[in-house]
Coordinates of C-alpha atoms in Angstrom, one line a residue:
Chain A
X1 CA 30.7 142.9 87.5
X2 CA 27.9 142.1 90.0
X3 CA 29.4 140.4 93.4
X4 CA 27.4 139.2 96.0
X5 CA 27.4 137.5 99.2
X6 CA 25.3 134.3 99.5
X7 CA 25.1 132.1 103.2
X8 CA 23.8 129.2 102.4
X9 CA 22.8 128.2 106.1
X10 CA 19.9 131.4 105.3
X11 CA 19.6 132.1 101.9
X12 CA 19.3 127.9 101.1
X13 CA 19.3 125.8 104.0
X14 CA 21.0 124.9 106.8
X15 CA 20.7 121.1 106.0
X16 CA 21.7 121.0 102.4
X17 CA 20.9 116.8 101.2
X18 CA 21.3 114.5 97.9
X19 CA 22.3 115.3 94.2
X20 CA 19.4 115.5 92.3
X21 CA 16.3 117.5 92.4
X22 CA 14.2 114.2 92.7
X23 CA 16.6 113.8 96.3
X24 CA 15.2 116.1 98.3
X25 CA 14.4 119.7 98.3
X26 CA 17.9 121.5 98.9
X27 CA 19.8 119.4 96.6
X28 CA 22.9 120.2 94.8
X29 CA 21.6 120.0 91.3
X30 CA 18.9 122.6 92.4
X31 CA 21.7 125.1 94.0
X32 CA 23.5 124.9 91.1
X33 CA 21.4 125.5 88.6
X34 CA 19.2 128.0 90.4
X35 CA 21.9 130.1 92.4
X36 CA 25.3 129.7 91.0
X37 CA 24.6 129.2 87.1
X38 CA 22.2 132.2 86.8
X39 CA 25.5 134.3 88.1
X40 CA 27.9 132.6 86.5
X41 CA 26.3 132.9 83.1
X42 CA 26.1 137.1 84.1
X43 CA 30.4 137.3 84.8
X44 CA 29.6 137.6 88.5
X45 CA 31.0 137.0 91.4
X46 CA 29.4 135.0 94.7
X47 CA 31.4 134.6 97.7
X48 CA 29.6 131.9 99.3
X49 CA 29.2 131.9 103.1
X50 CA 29.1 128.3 104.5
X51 CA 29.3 128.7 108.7
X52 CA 25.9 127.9 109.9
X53 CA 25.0 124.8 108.1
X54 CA 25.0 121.5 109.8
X55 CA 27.0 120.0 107.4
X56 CA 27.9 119.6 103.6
X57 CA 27.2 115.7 102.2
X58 CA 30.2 115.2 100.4
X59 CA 27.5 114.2 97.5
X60 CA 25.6 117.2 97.5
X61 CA 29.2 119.5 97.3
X62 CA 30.1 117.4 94.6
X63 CA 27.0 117.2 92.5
X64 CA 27.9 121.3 92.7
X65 CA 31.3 121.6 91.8
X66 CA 31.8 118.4 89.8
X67 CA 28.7 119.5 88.0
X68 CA 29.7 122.9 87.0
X69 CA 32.8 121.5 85.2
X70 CA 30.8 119.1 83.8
X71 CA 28.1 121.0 82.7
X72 CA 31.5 123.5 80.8
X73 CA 32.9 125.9 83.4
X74 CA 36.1 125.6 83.8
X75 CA 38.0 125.1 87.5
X76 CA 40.2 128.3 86.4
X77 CA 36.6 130.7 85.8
X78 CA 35.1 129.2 88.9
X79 CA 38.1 129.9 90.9
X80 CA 37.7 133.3 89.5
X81 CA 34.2 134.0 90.4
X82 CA 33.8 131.8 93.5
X83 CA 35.5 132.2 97.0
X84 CA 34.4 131.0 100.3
X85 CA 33.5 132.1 104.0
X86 CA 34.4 129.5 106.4
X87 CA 35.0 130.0 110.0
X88 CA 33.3 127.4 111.8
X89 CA 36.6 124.4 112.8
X90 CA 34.0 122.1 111.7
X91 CA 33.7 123.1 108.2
X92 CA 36.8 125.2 106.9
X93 CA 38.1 121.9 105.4
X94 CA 34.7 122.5 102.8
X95 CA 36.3 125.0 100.5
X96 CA 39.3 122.6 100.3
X97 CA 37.2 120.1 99.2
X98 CA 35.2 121.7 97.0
X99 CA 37.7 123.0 95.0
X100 CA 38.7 119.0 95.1
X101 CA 35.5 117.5 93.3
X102 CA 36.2 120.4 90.9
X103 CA 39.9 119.9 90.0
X104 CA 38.9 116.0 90.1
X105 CA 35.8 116.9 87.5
X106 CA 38.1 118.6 85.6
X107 CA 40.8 115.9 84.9
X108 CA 37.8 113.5 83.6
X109 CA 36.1 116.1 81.8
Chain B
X1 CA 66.7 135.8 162.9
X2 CA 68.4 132.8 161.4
X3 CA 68.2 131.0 164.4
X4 CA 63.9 131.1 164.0
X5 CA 64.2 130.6 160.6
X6 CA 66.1 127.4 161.1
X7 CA 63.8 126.8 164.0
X8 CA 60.7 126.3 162.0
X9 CA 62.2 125.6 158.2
X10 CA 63.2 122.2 159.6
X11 CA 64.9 119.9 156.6
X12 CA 62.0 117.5 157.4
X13 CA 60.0 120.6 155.7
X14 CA 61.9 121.4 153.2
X15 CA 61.6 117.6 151.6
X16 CA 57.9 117.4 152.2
X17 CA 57.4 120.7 150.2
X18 CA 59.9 119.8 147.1
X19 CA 58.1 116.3 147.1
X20 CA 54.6 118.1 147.3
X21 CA 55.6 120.4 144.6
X22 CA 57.3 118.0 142.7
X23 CA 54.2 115.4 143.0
X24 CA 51.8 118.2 141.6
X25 CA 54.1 118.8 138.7
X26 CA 54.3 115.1 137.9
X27 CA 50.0 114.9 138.5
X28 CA 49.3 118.0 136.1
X29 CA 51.6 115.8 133.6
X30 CA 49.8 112.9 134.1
X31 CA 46.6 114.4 133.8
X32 CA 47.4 116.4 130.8
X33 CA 49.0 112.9 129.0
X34 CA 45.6 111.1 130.3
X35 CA 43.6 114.0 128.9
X36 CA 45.1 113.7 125.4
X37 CA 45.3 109.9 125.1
X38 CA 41.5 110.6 126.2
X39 CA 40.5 112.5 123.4
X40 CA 42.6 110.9 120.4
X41 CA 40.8 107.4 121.7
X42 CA 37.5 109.1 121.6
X43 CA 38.0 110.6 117.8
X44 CA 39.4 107.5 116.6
X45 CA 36.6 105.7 118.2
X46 CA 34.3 108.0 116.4
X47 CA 36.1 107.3 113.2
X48 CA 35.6 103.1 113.7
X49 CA 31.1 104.0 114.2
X50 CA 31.3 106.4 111.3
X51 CA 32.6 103.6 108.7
X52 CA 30.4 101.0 110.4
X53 CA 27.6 103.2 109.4
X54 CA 29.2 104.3 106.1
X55 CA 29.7 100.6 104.9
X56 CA 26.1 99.1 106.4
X57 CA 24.4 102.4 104.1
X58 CA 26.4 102.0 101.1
X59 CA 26.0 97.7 101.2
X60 CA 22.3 98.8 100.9
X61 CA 20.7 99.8 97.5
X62 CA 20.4 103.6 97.4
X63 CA 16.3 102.9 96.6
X64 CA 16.6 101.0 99.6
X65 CA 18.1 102.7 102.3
X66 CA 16.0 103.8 105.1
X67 CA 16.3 107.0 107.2
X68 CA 18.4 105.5 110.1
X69 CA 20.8 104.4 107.9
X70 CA 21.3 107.2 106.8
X71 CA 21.0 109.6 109.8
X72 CA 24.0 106.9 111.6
X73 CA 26.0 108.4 108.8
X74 CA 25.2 112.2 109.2
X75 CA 25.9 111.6 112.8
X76 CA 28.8 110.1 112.4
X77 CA 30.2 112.9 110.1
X78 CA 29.3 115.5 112.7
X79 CA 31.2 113.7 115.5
X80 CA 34.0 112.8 113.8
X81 CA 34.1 116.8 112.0
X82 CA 34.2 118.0 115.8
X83 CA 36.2 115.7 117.3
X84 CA 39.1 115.8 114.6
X85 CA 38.9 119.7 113.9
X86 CA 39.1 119.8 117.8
X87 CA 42.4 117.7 117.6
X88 CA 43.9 119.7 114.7
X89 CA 43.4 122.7 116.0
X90 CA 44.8 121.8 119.2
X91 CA 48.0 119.8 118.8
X92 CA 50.4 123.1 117.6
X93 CA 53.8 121.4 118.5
X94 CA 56.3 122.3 116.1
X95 CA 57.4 118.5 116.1
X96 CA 53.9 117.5 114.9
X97 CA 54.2 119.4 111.6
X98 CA 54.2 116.2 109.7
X99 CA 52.0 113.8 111.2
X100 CA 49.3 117.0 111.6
X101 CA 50.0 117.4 107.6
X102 CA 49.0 113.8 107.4
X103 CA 46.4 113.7 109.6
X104 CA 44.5 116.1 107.6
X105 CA 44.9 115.0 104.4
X106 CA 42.8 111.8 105.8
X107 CA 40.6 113.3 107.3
X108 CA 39.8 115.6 104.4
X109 CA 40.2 112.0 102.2
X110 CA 37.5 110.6 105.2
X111 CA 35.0 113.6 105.0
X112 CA 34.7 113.2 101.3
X113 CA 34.2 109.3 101.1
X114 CA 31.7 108.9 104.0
X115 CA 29.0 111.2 102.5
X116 CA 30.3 111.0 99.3
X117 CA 28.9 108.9 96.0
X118 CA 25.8 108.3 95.9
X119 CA 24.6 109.4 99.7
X120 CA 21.6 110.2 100.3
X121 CA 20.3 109.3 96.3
X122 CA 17.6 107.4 95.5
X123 CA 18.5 106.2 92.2
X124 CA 21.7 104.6 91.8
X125 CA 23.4 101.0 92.7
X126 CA 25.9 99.6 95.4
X127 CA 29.1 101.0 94.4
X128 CA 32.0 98.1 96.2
X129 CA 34.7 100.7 94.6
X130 CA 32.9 103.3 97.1
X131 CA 32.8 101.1 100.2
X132 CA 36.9 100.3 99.7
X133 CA 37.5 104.0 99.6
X134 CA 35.7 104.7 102.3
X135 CA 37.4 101.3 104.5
X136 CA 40.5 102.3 103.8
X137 CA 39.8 106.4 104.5
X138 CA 38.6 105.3 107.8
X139 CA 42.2 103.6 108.1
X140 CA 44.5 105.8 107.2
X141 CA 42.1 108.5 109.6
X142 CA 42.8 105.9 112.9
X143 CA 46.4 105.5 111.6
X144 CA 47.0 108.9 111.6
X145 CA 45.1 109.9 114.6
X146 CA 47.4 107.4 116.8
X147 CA 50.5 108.4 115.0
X148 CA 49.8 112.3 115.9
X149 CA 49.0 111.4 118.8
X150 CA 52.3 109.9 119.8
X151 CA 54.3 113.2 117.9
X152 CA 52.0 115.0 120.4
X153 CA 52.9 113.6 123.7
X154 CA 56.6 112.6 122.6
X155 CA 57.4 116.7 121.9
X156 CA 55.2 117.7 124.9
X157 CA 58.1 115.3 126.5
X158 CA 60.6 116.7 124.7
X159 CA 60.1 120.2 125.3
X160 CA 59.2 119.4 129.2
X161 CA 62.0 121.0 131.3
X162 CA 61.3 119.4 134.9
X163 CA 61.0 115.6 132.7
X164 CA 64.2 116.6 130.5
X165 CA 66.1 117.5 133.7
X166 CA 65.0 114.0 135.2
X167 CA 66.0 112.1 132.1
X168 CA 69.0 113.9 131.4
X169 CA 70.3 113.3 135.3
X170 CA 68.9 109.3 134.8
X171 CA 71.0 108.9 131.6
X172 CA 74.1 110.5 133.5
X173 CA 73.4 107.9 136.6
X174 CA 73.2 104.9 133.6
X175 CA 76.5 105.9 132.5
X176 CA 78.2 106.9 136.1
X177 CA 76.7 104.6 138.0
X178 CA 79.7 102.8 140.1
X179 CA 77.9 99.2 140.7
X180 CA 77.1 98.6 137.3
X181 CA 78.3 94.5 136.1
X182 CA 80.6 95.0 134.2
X183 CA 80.0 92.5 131.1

């Protein structure tokens, strides 16, 4: 099982914006489907590094996590294959939250 | 030996250092009780902008929103993140355990509903469900900021020998005092 180590402050950007692609150019649609599907779909495992970034839009994490239960994972495989660096006090409520819009996802799904 | 120790500890000295020491304690209390009134007024100040500019950005079509509208907002998010995380991670009083519970759960509940729906879209329509959530987030955030506030200054009390001592010895003169009226 391949596991790697993303930050999304350097490997993305550190002023991730919007839902959909037609949003912006960091978008959550486009992180999902470009970075966190591709490994997903190969059994991996991403721990994914958010201190740096300026901030997480509620919208964009959601359009993420919400979208990868609706688009069929489940909240128990992406608890599996998904963890999170935070250290920053401004942002270590974001893996909390997350994991939120995903457990929320999953109970409308 | 005694005899110039006496001469120059006078009792006149003696009471004007106990009430200099006694008036620094009472200062560095004040000053620490002024310092965290301070910053939960300035956090939950920060929470009252950041639904202003929630609500005036989500009362405006997503299509229609302009870049200020939305930049009040991400400022707003970034004060409040800093000034809140600030609090939380300060106020460690054991008798604060509930109310910092609380106060995190809003501000976790606040985080999600002020850049949350359709920020920052530009499809979409005005969502009033949205704009409720995120009134009422910004509520229960201010709510919960004054009430931890008040846990954290009433234990800092509480566990405050030198004002324990004083209201322990004003309670005994209450009850022992001999010219009280008698009713």
């Amino acid at each position: 099982m391949t596991s790697k180590v993303l930050s999304i402050a350097r490997d993305f950007s550190a002023f991730p914006a919007g839902r959909k692609r037609e949003d912006g150019p960091f978008t959550g649609e486009k992180f999902r489907e470009e970075v966190l599907v591709p490994i997903l779909d190969q059994g991996g495992h991403i721990t994914l590094d958010i201190d740096g970034v300026e901030g997480l839009p509620s919208s964009f994490l959601e359009e993420i996590f919400g979208g990868l239960v609706r688009a069929g994972f489940s909240l128990e495989q992406l608890r599996a294959a998904i963890d999170f660096k935070a250290t920053e006090p401004d942002l270590v409520m974001y893996p909390d939250i997350a994991w939120r819009f995903a457990s929320e996802a999953e109970s409308l799904h | 030996m005694k005899t110039i120790i006496g001469f120059f500890v006078t009792p006149a000295l003696v009471s004007l250092a106990i009430s200099l020491w006694a008036n620094a304690v009472l200062e560095a209390r004040r000053a620490r009780r002024d310092h965290i009134t301070k910053l939960f007024e300035g956090a939950r100040d920060d929470v009252r902008r950041g639904v202003e500019a929630g609500v005036e950005c989500f009362s405006t079509k997503p299509a229609d929103r302009t870049h200020l509208q939305e930049a009040r907002v991400l400022s707003a998010d970034r004060e409040i993140r800093a000034a809140v995380s600030l609090l939380l991670g300060r106020v460690r009083s054991p008798g604060c355990d509930e109310a910092t519970h609380k106060a995190r759960e809003a501000f976790q509940s606040l985080v999600v509903e002020l850049t949350g729906g359709n920020f920052q879209a530009r499809r979409g329509v005005i969502s009033r469900e949205h704009i409720t959530r995120l009134v009422h987030a910004g509520a229960n955030m201010r709510t919960a900021l004054a009430r931890l506030r008040d846990a954290e200054l009433k234990d800092g009390f509480d566990q405050d020998p030198i004002l324990s001592w004083m209201v322990g010895k004003y309670e005994w003169a209450q009850k022992n005092w001999p010219f009280r009226s008698v009713p």
